[in-house]
Short mmCIF file of C-alpha atoms in Angstrom, two decimals:
data_model
loop_
_atom_site.label_atom_id
_atom_site.label_comp_id
_atom_site.label_asym_id
_atom_site.label_seq_id
_atom_site.Cartn_x
_atom_site.Cartn_y
_atom_site.Cartn_z
CA MET A 1 -9.68 -51.67 10.23
CA SER A 2 -13.28 -50.19 10.12
CA ALA A 3 -16.39 -52.02 10.49
CA ALA A 4 -19.70 -52.58 8.66
CA LEU A 5 -22.06 -49.89 8.43
CA PRO A 6 -25.00 -50.59 11.31
CA GLU A 7 -28.16 -51.42 9.23
CA GLN A 8 -29.93 -48.32 10.88
CA PRO A 9 -27.74 -45.52 11.03
CA ALA A 10 -28.43 -42.32 12.79
CA VAL A 11 -30.48 -39.70 10.58
CA LEU A 12 -30.31 -36.06 10.23
CA SER A 13 -32.09 -33.29 8.38
CA LEU A 14 -30.56 -30.19 7.02
CA GLY A 15 -33.72 -28.06 6.85
CA PRO A 16 -37.08 -29.21 7.11
CA PRO A 17 -37.20 -33.21 6.55
CA ARG A 18 -39.55 -34.50 3.74
CA LEU A 19 -38.16 -38.12 3.21
CA LEU A 20 -37.21 -38.43 7.16
CA ALA A 21 -40.10 -36.65 8.42
CA GLY A 22 -41.50 -38.09 11.39
CA LEU A 23 -38.27 -40.35 12.25
CA ASP A 24 -37.18 -37.71 15.20
CA ARG A 25 -40.72 -39.31 17.18
CA ALA A 26 -40.58 -42.66 15.93
CA ALA A 27 -38.56 -45.21 15.19
CA ARG A 28 -40.59 -46.77 12.33
CA LEU A 29 -43.72 -44.96 11.07
CA ASP A 30 -46.84 -47.64 10.73
CA ARG A 31 -49.49 -47.05 8.34
CA SER A 32 -51.27 -44.65 10.87
CA ALA A 33 -48.31 -42.51 11.69
CA HIS A 34 -47.38 -42.50 8.11
CA LEU A 35 -50.62 -40.98 7.21
CA SER A 36 -50.52 -38.42 10.12
CA VAL A 37 -47.01 -37.07 8.82
CA HIS A 38 -47.73 -37.22 4.95
CA GLY A 39 -51.29 -37.05 4.96
CA SER A 40 -53.30 -38.98 2.26
CA LEU A 41 -51.86 -39.68 -1.61
CA PRO A 42 -53.75 -38.17 -4.40
CA ARG A 43 -54.31 -40.35 -7.49
CA HIS A 44 -52.73 -39.39 -10.89
CA THR A 45 -52.96 -40.51 -14.41
CA GLU A 46 -50.06 -41.89 -16.50
CA GLU A 47 -49.74 -38.86 -18.11
CA GLN A 48 -50.42 -36.86 -15.03
CA LEU A 49 -47.55 -38.84 -13.04
CA ALA A 50 -45.28 -38.85 -15.67
CA ALA A 51 -45.67 -34.70 -16.21
CA LEU A 52 -45.55 -34.44 -12.72
CA ALA A 53 -41.97 -36.74 -12.52
CA GLU A 54 -40.63 -34.29 -15.52
CA ALA A 55 -41.52 -31.29 -13.83
CA VAL A 56 -39.45 -31.61 -10.93
CA ALA A 57 -36.78 -33.20 -12.87
CA LEU A 58 -36.96 -36.58 -10.80
CA ARG A 59 -34.09 -39.00 -11.76
CA GLY A 60 -33.53 -42.91 -10.12
CA ARG A 61 -31.52 -42.38 -6.98
CA GLY A 62 -29.93 -45.90 -7.61
CA GLY A 63 -26.51 -44.57 -8.99
CA ALA A 64 -27.32 -44.37 -12.78
CA GLY A 65 -29.72 -41.22 -12.38
CA PHE A 66 -32.08 -41.97 -15.62
CA PRO A 67 -35.15 -39.96 -15.89
CA PHE A 68 -37.67 -41.27 -14.39
CA ALA A 69 -40.48 -40.05 -16.60
CA GLN A 70 -38.39 -41.65 -19.51
CA LYS A 71 -38.96 -44.93 -17.91
CA LEU A 72 -42.74 -44.71 -17.16
CA ARG A 73 -43.53 -43.47 -20.41
CA ALA A 74 -41.89 -46.45 -22.02
CA VAL A 75 -43.45 -49.09 -19.88
CA GLY A 76 -46.67 -47.45 -20.91
CA ARG A 77 -46.12 -47.59 -24.37
CA MET A 78 -45.07 -51.20 -24.46
CA ALA A 79 -48.02 -52.08 -22.12
CA GLN A 80 -50.17 -50.77 -24.60
CA ARG A 81 -48.59 -52.01 -27.79
CA ARG A 82 -48.74 -55.48 -26.53
CA SER A 83 -52.02 -55.00 -24.41
CA ALA A 84 -50.24 -56.69 -21.62
CA ARG A 85 -50.81 -55.42 -18.00
CA PRO A 86 -47.36 -54.35 -16.72
CA ALA A 87 -45.48 -54.63 -12.93
CA VAL A 88 -43.66 -52.29 -10.39
CA VAL A 89 -40.49 -53.29 -8.99
CA VAL A 90 -38.87 -51.53 -6.24
CA ASN A 91 -35.05 -52.45 -5.76
CA GLY A 92 -33.69 -51.65 -1.89
CA CYS A 93 -30.86 -53.96 -2.55
CA GLU A 94 -28.37 -52.08 -1.46
CA GLY A 95 -25.17 -53.89 -2.25
CA ASP A 96 -22.84 -51.34 -1.83
CA PRO A 97 -21.43 -51.27 1.75
CA SER A 98 -20.91 -47.42 2.20
CA CYS A 99 -24.87 -46.95 1.39
CA ARG A 100 -27.55 -47.14 3.95
CA LYS A 101 -30.26 -44.69 2.70
CA ASP A 102 -32.70 -47.51 1.41
CA ALA A 103 -32.12 -49.31 4.36
CA VAL A 104 -33.73 -46.52 6.81
CA LEU A 105 -36.48 -45.88 4.16
CA LEU A 106 -38.07 -49.22 4.08
CA GLY A 107 -36.97 -49.99 7.59
CA ARG A 108 -38.50 -46.72 9.02
CA ALA A 109 -40.58 -45.15 6.38
CA PRO A 110 -41.69 -48.14 4.27
CA HIS A 111 -45.00 -46.61 4.03
CA LEU A 112 -43.83 -43.72 1.68
CA VAL A 113 -41.54 -46.22 -0.55
CA LEU A 114 -44.93 -48.17 -1.49
CA ASP A 115 -46.93 -45.14 -1.72
CA GLY A 116 -44.62 -44.24 -4.51
CA ALA A 117 -44.79 -47.67 -6.02
CA LEU A 118 -48.73 -47.97 -5.65
CA LEU A 119 -49.33 -44.75 -7.47
CA ALA A 120 -47.34 -45.67 -10.17
CA ALA A 121 -48.96 -49.07 -10.20
CA ALA A 122 -52.48 -47.45 -10.31
CA ALA A 123 -51.24 -44.95 -13.17
CA LEU A 124 -50.10 -48.03 -15.22
CA GLY A 125 -52.92 -50.41 -14.50
CA ALA A 126 -50.31 -52.62 -13.11
CA GLY A 127 -50.95 -55.85 -11.84
CA SER A 128 -48.02 -56.71 -9.30
CA VAL A 129 -45.58 -54.84 -7.29
CA VAL A 130 -42.39 -56.50 -5.83
CA VAL A 131 -40.12 -55.21 -3.41
CA GLY A 132 -36.48 -56.50 -3.80
CA VAL A 133 -34.32 -56.73 -0.42
CA THR A 134 -31.31 -58.15 0.95
CA ARG A 135 -31.49 -57.55 4.84
CA ALA A 136 -33.94 -58.94 7.26
CA ALA A 137 -34.93 -56.28 9.16
CA ALA A 138 -35.83 -54.81 5.59
CA GLU A 139 -37.99 -57.64 4.75
CA ALA A 140 -39.67 -57.56 8.07
CA SER A 141 -40.82 -54.12 7.81
CA VAL A 142 -42.16 -54.03 4.27
CA ARG A 143 -43.98 -57.30 4.81
CA GLU A 144 -45.36 -55.81 8.01
CA ALA A 145 -46.52 -52.55 5.78
CA LEU A 146 -47.95 -54.74 2.89
CA ALA A 147 -49.70 -56.24 5.71
CA GLU A 148 -51.32 -53.03 6.93
CA ARG A 149 -52.25 -52.17 3.57
CA GLY A 150 -53.91 -55.76 2.96
CA LEU A 151 -51.93 -56.41 0.25
CA THR A 152 -50.60 -60.23 -0.40
CA ASP A 153 -49.52 -61.72 -3.54
CA ARG A 154 -52.35 -64.00 -3.13
CA HIS A 155 -55.11 -61.29 -2.72
CA GLY A 156 -54.68 -58.64 -4.44
CA ARG A 157 -56.60 -55.00 -3.23
CA PRO A 158 -58.66 -53.38 -6.02
CA VAL A 159 -56.66 -50.27 -7.40
CA ARG A 160 -58.31 -48.11 -9.70
CA GLY A 161 -60.78 -51.08 -10.59
CA LEU A 162 -57.97 -53.42 -10.99
CA SER A 163 -56.75 -56.25 -8.35
CA VAL A 164 -53.01 -55.43 -7.71
CA ARG A 165 -50.89 -58.01 -6.06
CA ALA A 166 -47.76 -57.64 -3.79
CA ARG A 167 -44.69 -59.52 -2.55
CA VAL A 168 -41.27 -59.15 -0.86
CA VAL A 169 -38.11 -61.11 -2.79
CA ARG A 170 -35.02 -61.61 -0.40
CA LEU A 171 -31.88 -61.64 -2.46
CA PRO A 172 -27.88 -62.09 -1.12
CA GLU A 173 -26.02 -59.37 0.57
CA ARG A 174 -24.29 -58.87 -2.39
CA LEU A 175 -23.02 -56.44 -4.74
CA VAL A 176 -24.72 -57.70 -7.87
CA SER A 177 -27.97 -57.93 -5.96
CA GLY A 178 -28.35 -54.48 -6.54
CA GLU A 179 -28.24 -54.57 -10.33
CA SER A 180 -31.77 -54.58 -11.84
CA SER A 181 -31.85 -57.51 -14.20
CA ALA A 182 -30.32 -59.94 -11.10
CA LEU A 183 -33.25 -58.61 -8.92
CA LEU A 184 -35.45 -59.24 -11.93
CA ARG A 185 -34.38 -63.10 -12.46
CA ALA A 186 -34.50 -63.44 -8.62
CA ALA A 187 -37.94 -62.32 -8.50
CA ASP A 188 -38.86 -65.02 -11.54
CA GLY A 189 -37.47 -67.96 -9.37
CA GLY A 190 -34.01 -67.72 -11.21
CA PRO A 191 -30.74 -66.93 -9.87
CA PRO A 192 -29.74 -63.80 -8.29
CA LEU A 193 -27.42 -62.86 -11.15
CA PRO A 194 -27.65 -60.49 -14.04
CA PRO A 195 -28.09 -62.61 -17.11
CA GLY A 196 -26.07 -62.73 -19.87
CA ARG A 197 -27.64 -60.38 -22.61
CA HIS A 198 -28.76 -56.86 -22.15
CA GLY A 199 -32.45 -55.99 -22.20
CA ARG A 200 -35.17 -53.25 -21.21
CA ALA A 201 -37.18 -53.93 -18.10
CA SER A 202 -39.61 -51.36 -19.87
CA GLN A 203 -39.96 -53.91 -22.50
CA GLU A 204 -39.72 -57.02 -21.10
CA GLY A 205 -39.04 -57.60 -17.12
CA LEU A 206 -40.84 -59.69 -14.34
CA SER A 207 -42.51 -62.71 -16.02
CA GLY A 208 -41.85 -60.86 -19.69
CA ALA A 209 -44.03 -58.21 -18.92
CA PRO A 210 -43.23 -54.63 -19.36
CA THR A 211 -42.11 -53.27 -16.03
CA LEU A 212 -41.26 -49.98 -14.13
CA LEU A 213 -38.03 -50.66 -12.36
CA SER A 214 -36.88 -48.18 -9.82
CA ASN A 215 -34.71 -47.32 -6.77
CA ALA A 216 -36.68 -47.23 -2.77
CA GLU A 217 -35.48 -43.78 -2.69
CA THR A 218 -37.09 -43.07 -6.21
CA TYR A 219 -40.67 -43.95 -5.11
CA ALA A 220 -40.58 -42.39 -1.93
CA GLN A 221 -39.44 -38.86 -3.64
CA LEU A 222 -42.38 -39.76 -6.22
CA ALA A 223 -44.85 -39.93 -3.19
CA LEU A 224 -43.53 -36.59 -1.97
CA ALA A 225 -43.97 -34.97 -5.15
CA ALA A 226 -47.64 -35.87 -5.87
CA ARG A 227 -48.51 -34.59 -2.14
CA LEU A 228 -46.49 -31.35 -2.80
CA GLY A 229 -47.50 -30.74 -6.56
CA ALA A 230 -44.15 -29.26 -8.52
CA GLU A 231 -44.34 -25.77 -6.97
CA GLY A 232 -44.46 -27.20 -3.32
CA TYR A 233 -41.57 -29.99 -4.44
CA ALA A 234 -39.21 -27.37 -6.00
CA ALA A 235 -39.53 -25.54 -2.51
CA ALA A 236 -36.18 -27.05 -1.69
CA GLY A 237 -33.56 -27.89 -3.86
CA THR A 238 -31.68 -25.85 -7.44
CA ALA A 239 -34.00 -24.99 -10.41
CA GLY A 240 -32.30 -27.53 -12.29
CA GLU A 241 -32.53 -30.41 -9.53
CA PRO A 242 -35.52 -29.40 -6.88
CA GLY A 243 -36.19 -31.59 -4.25
CA THR A 244 -33.83 -32.81 -1.49
CA VAL A 245 -31.37 -35.81 -1.64
CA LEU A 246 -30.89 -39.04 0.75
CA LEU A 247 -26.99 -39.21 1.58
CA THR A 248 -25.08 -41.77 3.63
CA VAL A 249 -22.28 -40.35 5.27
CA SER A 250 -19.46 -42.25 6.63
CA GLY A 251 -15.87 -42.73 6.36
CA ALA A 252 -13.57 -40.25 9.02
CA VAL A 253 -17.19 -38.92 10.75
CA PRO A 254 -17.58 -39.99 14.21
CA GLU A 255 -20.62 -42.15 13.38
CA PRO A 256 -22.03 -43.02 10.32
CA GLN A 257 -25.67 -40.81 9.43
CA VAL A 258 -28.25 -40.99 6.27
CA VAL A 259 -28.69 -36.99 5.67
CA GLU A 260 -31.00 -35.36 3.91
CA ALA A 261 -29.94 -32.48 2.62
CA PRO A 262 -31.63 -29.88 -0.30
CA SER A 263 -30.14 -30.44 -3.70
CA GLY A 264 -27.43 -28.06 -4.27
CA VAL A 265 -25.87 -27.36 -0.70
CA PRO A 266 -22.34 -27.31 -0.19
CA LEU A 267 -20.78 -30.91 -0.02
CA ALA A 268 -18.50 -29.12 2.88
CA SER A 269 -21.79 -27.91 4.74
CA VAL A 270 -22.61 -31.80 4.64
CA LEU A 271 -19.35 -32.85 5.69
CA THR A 272 -19.36 -30.03 8.53
CA ALA A 273 -23.19 -31.16 9.96
CA CYS A 274 -22.12 -34.69 10.37
CA GLY A 275 -18.64 -33.77 12.48
CA ALA A 276 -16.16 -34.26 9.78
CA ALA A 277 -12.53 -32.97 9.74
CA PRO A 278 -12.32 -29.34 8.36
CA ALA A 279 -10.01 -30.24 5.97
CA PRO A 280 -10.19 -34.14 4.74
CA GLN A 281 -7.55 -35.03 2.19
CA ALA A 282 -10.44 -36.57 -0.16
CA VAL A 283 -13.78 -37.20 -0.29
CA LEU A 284 -15.09 -40.50 -2.25
CA THR A 285 -18.82 -39.38 -4.00
CA GLY A 286 -21.58 -42.07 -5.18
CA GLY A 287 -19.86 -45.28 -3.39
CA TYR A 288 -17.91 -47.72 -4.43
CA HIS A 289 -19.00 -47.48 -7.73
CA GLY A 290 -18.62 -43.89 -7.80
CA ALA A 291 -15.26 -41.14 -7.92
CA TRP A 292 -12.85 -39.50 -5.68
CA LEU A 293 -12.75 -35.74 -5.66
CA ASP A 294 -9.48 -34.56 -3.92
CA ALA A 295 -9.84 -31.79 -1.28
CA ALA A 296 -10.01 -28.75 -3.27
CA ALA A 297 -12.39 -30.25 -5.43
CA ALA A 298 -14.46 -31.15 -2.52
CA ALA A 299 -14.57 -28.04 -0.92
CA ALA A 300 -16.22 -26.35 -4.15
CA ALA A 301 -18.65 -28.99 -5.01
CA PRO A 302 -22.57 -29.01 -4.50
CA VAL A 303 -24.63 -31.76 -3.60
CA SER A 304 -26.34 -32.70 -7.16
CA TYR A 305 -25.68 -34.50 -10.11
CA GLU A 306 -24.57 -31.40 -12.22
CA GLY A 307 -22.40 -30.22 -9.95
CA LEU A 308 -20.60 -33.15 -8.78
CA ALA A 309 -20.15 -34.38 -12.32
CA ALA A 310 -18.30 -31.02 -13.08
CA ARG A 311 -15.95 -31.46 -11.03
CA GLY A 312 -15.32 -35.42 -11.50
CA GLY A 313 -17.70 -36.46 -8.96
CA THR A 314 -20.92 -38.39 -9.03
CA LEU A 315 -24.20 -38.40 -6.85
CA GLY A 316 -24.52 -42.41 -7.84
CA ALA A 317 -25.93 -44.44 -4.90
CA GLY A 318 -25.84 -41.24 -2.33
CA ALA A 319 -22.75 -42.39 -0.48
CA VAL A 320 -20.27 -39.78 0.56
CA LEU A 321 -17.12 -40.65 2.45
CA PRO A 322 -14.46 -38.13 3.53
CA LEU A 323 -10.78 -39.72 4.26
CA PRO A 324 -8.93 -38.37 6.94
CA ALA A 325 -5.19 -37.45 6.06
CA ASP A 326 -3.43 -39.98 8.28
CA THR A 327 -4.36 -43.13 5.96
CA CYS A 328 -2.98 -44.15 2.43
CA PRO A 329 -5.66 -43.21 -0.16
CA LEU A 330 -4.04 -45.67 -2.66
CA GLY A 331 -4.43 -48.21 0.04
CA GLU A 332 -7.65 -47.32 0.95
CA THR A 333 -8.54 -47.66 -2.75
CA VAL A 334 -6.87 -51.11 -3.16
CA ARG A 335 -8.94 -52.81 -0.10
CA VAL A 336 -12.14 -51.77 -1.52
CA ALA A 337 -10.84 -52.69 -5.16
CA HIS A 338 -9.84 -56.13 -4.06
CA TRP A 339 -13.55 -56.40 -2.42
CA LEU A 340 -14.78 -55.32 -5.52
CA ALA A 341 -13.12 -57.72 -7.40
CA ALA A 342 -14.25 -60.65 -5.14
CA GLU A 343 -17.79 -59.23 -5.55
CA SER A 344 -18.21 -60.42 -8.83
CA ALA A 345 -20.72 -62.55 -10.67
CA GLY A 346 -17.99 -64.95 -11.87
CA GLN A 347 -20.11 -64.98 -15.32
CA CYS A 348 -17.86 -62.50 -17.27
CA GLY A 349 -14.18 -63.57 -18.22
CA PRO A 350 -13.22 -59.99 -18.31
CA CYS A 351 -14.83 -59.29 -15.18
CA ARG A 352 -13.96 -62.44 -13.18
CA LEU A 353 -10.14 -62.07 -14.45
CA GLY A 354 -10.18 -58.54 -15.19
CA LEU A 355 -11.23 -56.94 -11.73
CA PRO A 356 -8.35 -59.18 -9.54
CA THR A 357 -5.63 -57.77 -12.36
CA LEU A 358 -6.85 -54.27 -11.63
CA ALA A 359 -6.64 -54.52 -8.20
CA GLY A 360 -3.87 -56.58 -8.00
CA ALA A 361 -1.88 -54.11 -10.31
CA LEU A 362 -3.01 -51.18 -7.78
CA ALA A 363 -1.44 -53.03 -5.33
CA ASP A 364 1.83 -53.07 -6.90
CA VAL A 365 1.59 -49.23 -7.41
CA THR A 366 1.12 -49.07 -4.27
CA ALA A 367 4.04 -51.32 -3.38
CA GLY A 368 6.74 -49.20 -5.75
CA GLY A 369 5.95 -51.17 -8.58
CA GLY A 370 6.93 -48.02 -10.83
CA GLN A 371 5.60 -46.64 -14.01
CA GLY A 372 5.04 -50.12 -15.36
CA ALA A 373 2.85 -51.17 -12.57
CA LEU A 374 0.98 -47.47 -13.47
CA GLU A 375 0.61 -48.29 -16.84
CA ALA A 376 -0.66 -52.18 -15.87
CA VAL A 377 -3.74 -50.09 -14.04
CA ARG A 378 -4.98 -48.08 -16.76
CA GLU A 379 -4.57 -51.04 -19.29
CA ALA A 380 -6.48 -53.98 -17.01
CA ALA A 381 -9.47 -50.82 -16.37
CA GLY A 382 -9.57 -50.43 -19.98
CA ALA A 383 -9.88 -53.91 -21.10
CA VAL A 384 -12.93 -54.62 -18.22
CA ARG A 385 -15.07 -51.08 -19.11
CA GLY A 386 -18.12 -52.30 -21.37
CA ARG A 387 -17.35 -55.91 -21.63
CA GLY A 388 -19.72 -57.38 -18.48
CA ALA A 389 -23.31 -58.54 -18.24
CA CYS A 390 -23.92 -55.87 -16.05
CA GLY A 391 -22.35 -52.23 -14.63
CA HIS A 392 -20.13 -53.74 -12.51
CA PRO A 393 -16.63 -53.82 -14.20
CA ASP A 394 -17.50 -50.31 -15.46
CA GLY A 395 -18.15 -48.76 -11.84
CA ALA A 396 -14.97 -50.66 -10.56
CA ALA A 397 -12.93 -49.37 -13.29
CA ARG A 398 -14.36 -45.36 -12.90
CA PHE A 399 -13.45 -45.98 -9.09
CA VAL A 400 -9.97 -47.19 -9.20
CA LEU A 401 -9.02 -44.47 -12.37
CA SER A 402 -10.56 -41.61 -10.20
CA ALA A 403 -8.00 -42.77 -7.48
CA LEU A 404 -5.26 -42.24 -10.20
CA SER A 405 -6.63 -38.50 -10.97
CA ALA A 406 -7.64 -37.34 -7.24
CA PHE A 407 -3.97 -38.70 -5.70
CA THR A 408 -1.33 -37.40 -7.87
CA ASP A 409 0.86 -36.35 -5.60
CA ASP A 410 0.67 -40.10 -3.54
CA LEU A 411 1.25 -41.77 -6.60
CA ALA A 412 4.17 -40.23 -7.48
CA ALA A 413 5.16 -40.99 -3.82
CA HIS A 414 4.41 -44.44 -4.46
CA VAL A 415 5.60 -44.85 -7.98
CA LEU A 416 9.05 -43.00 -8.10
CA GLY A 417 9.77 -43.28 -4.21
CA ALA A 418 9.22 -45.08 -1.00
CA GLY A 419 5.43 -44.66 -0.97
CA CYS A 420 3.51 -41.60 0.94
CA GLY A 421 4.43 -42.99 4.40
CA ARG A 422 1.28 -43.25 6.09
CA PRO A 423 -0.43 -46.86 7.22
CA THR A 424 -3.67 -47.59 5.62
CA ALA A 425 -5.70 -47.30 8.41
CA GLY A 426 -9.13 -48.93 6.86
CA VAL A 427 -11.35 -46.08 6.89
CA LEU A 428 -13.68 -47.06 4.17
CA PRO A 429 -16.49 -49.33 5.63
CA LEU A 430 -16.31 -53.29 3.94
CA PRO A 431 -18.64 -55.85 5.52
CA PRO A 432 -17.27 -58.34 7.57
CA SER A 433 -15.91 -61.74 5.64
CA GLY A 434 -17.68 -64.34 7.50
CA GLY A 435 -21.41 -64.70 8.46
CA PRO A 436 -22.76 -66.66 11.25
CA ASP A 437 -21.81 -70.33 11.62
CA ALA A 438 -24.18 -72.81 10.60
CA ALA A 439 -24.20 -74.97 13.74
CA THR A 440 -23.77 -72.53 16.31
CA GLY A 441 -25.48 -69.18 14.94
CA ALA A 442 -22.26 -67.12 16.50
CA PRO A 443 -20.22 -64.92 14.36
CA ARG A 444 -17.92 -66.58 12.10
CA ARG A 445 -14.15 -65.43 12.60
CA VAL A 446 -13.29 -63.63 9.05
CA GLU A 447 -10.62 -66.09 7.21
CA ARG A 448 -7.79 -64.83 5.02
CA LEU A 449 -5.90 -66.95 2.81
CA ALA A 450 -2.04 -67.21 3.56
CA VAL A 451 0.80 -69.28 2.01
CA ASP A 452 3.41 -71.12 3.36
CA TRP A 453 6.50 -69.78 1.40
CA THR A 454 9.06 -72.27 2.31
CA LEU A 455 6.31 -75.12 0.57
CA CYS A 456 4.89 -72.85 -2.39
CA LYS A 457 6.56 -73.86 -5.61
CA GLY A 458 4.85 -71.45 -7.62
CA HIS A 459 2.28 -74.19 -9.44
CA GLY A 460 -0.21 -71.34 -9.91
CA LEU A 461 -3.43 -73.63 -9.52
CA CYS A 462 -4.77 -71.61 -6.72
CA ALA A 463 -4.78 -68.24 -8.95
CA ASP A 464 -6.53 -70.59 -11.88
CA LEU A 465 -9.24 -71.79 -9.12
CA LEU A 466 -9.65 -68.73 -7.16
CA PRO A 467 -8.58 -65.84 -9.60
CA GLN A 468 -10.56 -63.04 -7.66
CA LEU A 469 -8.51 -63.56 -4.46
CA VAL A 470 -5.23 -64.58 -5.92
CA ARG A 471 -3.20 -63.75 -8.86
CA THR A 472 0.33 -64.76 -10.23
CA GLY A 473 3.00 -62.71 -9.61
CA PRO A 474 5.50 -61.32 -11.88
CA ASP A 475 7.88 -63.86 -10.31
CA GLY A 476 5.15 -66.66 -11.31
CA TYR A 477 4.18 -67.21 -7.51
CA PRO A 478 0.69 -66.16 -5.86
CA ALA A 479 -0.06 -62.79 -4.67
CA LEU A 480 -2.98 -62.53 -2.14
CA ALA A 481 -5.97 -59.94 -2.30
CA ASP A 482 -5.69 -58.14 1.07
CA ALA A 483 -9.05 -59.12 1.66
CA GLY A 484 -10.86 -61.41 3.95
CA VAL A 485 -12.77 -64.68 1.63
CA PRO A 486 -16.46 -63.47 1.22
CA ASP A 487 -19.08 -66.30 2.31
CA HIS A 488 -19.87 -66.86 -1.68
CA LEU A 489 -16.28 -67.73 -2.12
CA ARG A 490 -15.65 -69.46 0.68
CA GLY A 491 -16.18 -73.14 -0.95
CA ARG A 492 -14.03 -72.27 -3.86
CA ALA A 493 -11.34 -71.03 -1.30
CA GLN A 494 -11.54 -74.59 0.33
CA ARG A 495 -11.27 -76.47 -3.00
CA ALA A 496 -7.95 -74.19 -3.54
CA VAL A 497 -6.61 -75.00 -0.28
CA ARG A 498 -7.55 -78.95 -0.55
CA ARG A 499 -6.04 -78.98 -4.07
CA CYS A 500 -2.63 -77.39 -3.93
CA PRO A 501 -0.18 -79.84 -4.98
CA ALA A 502 2.43 -78.72 -2.58
CA LEU A 503 -0.05 -78.18 0.50
CA ALA A 504 0.99 -74.43 0.82
CA LEU A 505 -2.38 -72.65 0.74
CA ARG A 506 -4.09 -72.19 4.01
CA LEU A 507 -7.33 -70.37 5.42
CA ASP A 508 -6.30 -68.78 8.78
CA LYS A 509 -9.22 -67.38 11.04
CA GLU A 510 -8.37 -63.84 12.29
CA ARG A 511 -8.47 -63.15 16.01
#
């Protein structure tokens, strides 16, 4: 089975590096090295910065791709209307285990990200800058960078005559931590979970203030655009989508890499540069909330928002995962679908119960469940979309449904016959389920649920207590997810084991 991606993969630039400039000579750019590589940062008014972002068509690089200029102007208008000082928040919480581009930026080029955040803070007259992270190395790197600039949460630095304070917030390493409202709640001292109501950060974000919240790469791109100007920035990329993009390439490649490439470069060229086989059977684009491209679509797709979308893919969070020909694509999708189900925040019924149903229905398809199982997949996907406090159920449904479109031959083989005949190799990276042991600090072995079928009576209590990993099968007996027990569900799993009336459920440690 595949291992988790390293926190700092190797880096590669197709063409002159911009975001990755200087990283071929240093493991991390401190303030002095950063300035020697990138130079000083010019100032911009709010309107100048918005016009620049508009001119270079800057979009959020965290997944949604929302135009940055619209966000910036919305925050400025709300701050003026309320006579309130806004805030700036950097979302560096990469919860998708197939993404590492923001980890590379925050760990190795943190000043480029801070440049963009402080540039926006100065333009808006913001009073605070918050950087959200999930990993220890990123937290340490950003704290060091803030200290180099003399920025703390207690002592602000004058920016355009106003004092700006800055701090780092560490969230759990979970998928939902990267959801913007979960980051804002955590930054205000609350739980790192999406709230039950939808709101706009530009209107009421950090501590109730109008807040400009965007992804780490987005701020780094803003800093580059401010230095290069619109014309210089557009020297790379396409006319409609100028500049470069950061991609995390893993899956069927010799080693994971974070790649900087001009927008519009052929996806096939990126895969070739990373050592992928010439003809992968499919490519997952955008990460685990993204979409599969079949071989033909992947061969013709350019790396851009419009180019990928036209072929059924998505740039999303910038993850690209080619799939080799010797693994079952539906089996690979099932593994990730089970992980996505377990990553639910557990707050919304359609997500908490619906995503395990979706993963289980897809598992039934791969096991030869027939046309009924296939219809159950589509029904479950339709039931969860648009019904959560965040975009997690929508992203999971998009990922699963794209597999049905991309793998039609394999789908037919599983639905109508004995399957595709290939094992599931576990090529797609997932995080280890077991964290360090609290007493020894040593890695804890992954735990999986198991059933003693000679004892099980089909009471169904385990499915009620732990729907993320257990569901009731068509025969009334439990069906277990093909996934280890993640840390945040370990207590629930232990409770389900203890409360099994027949003592049939257990937790096994993988060797």
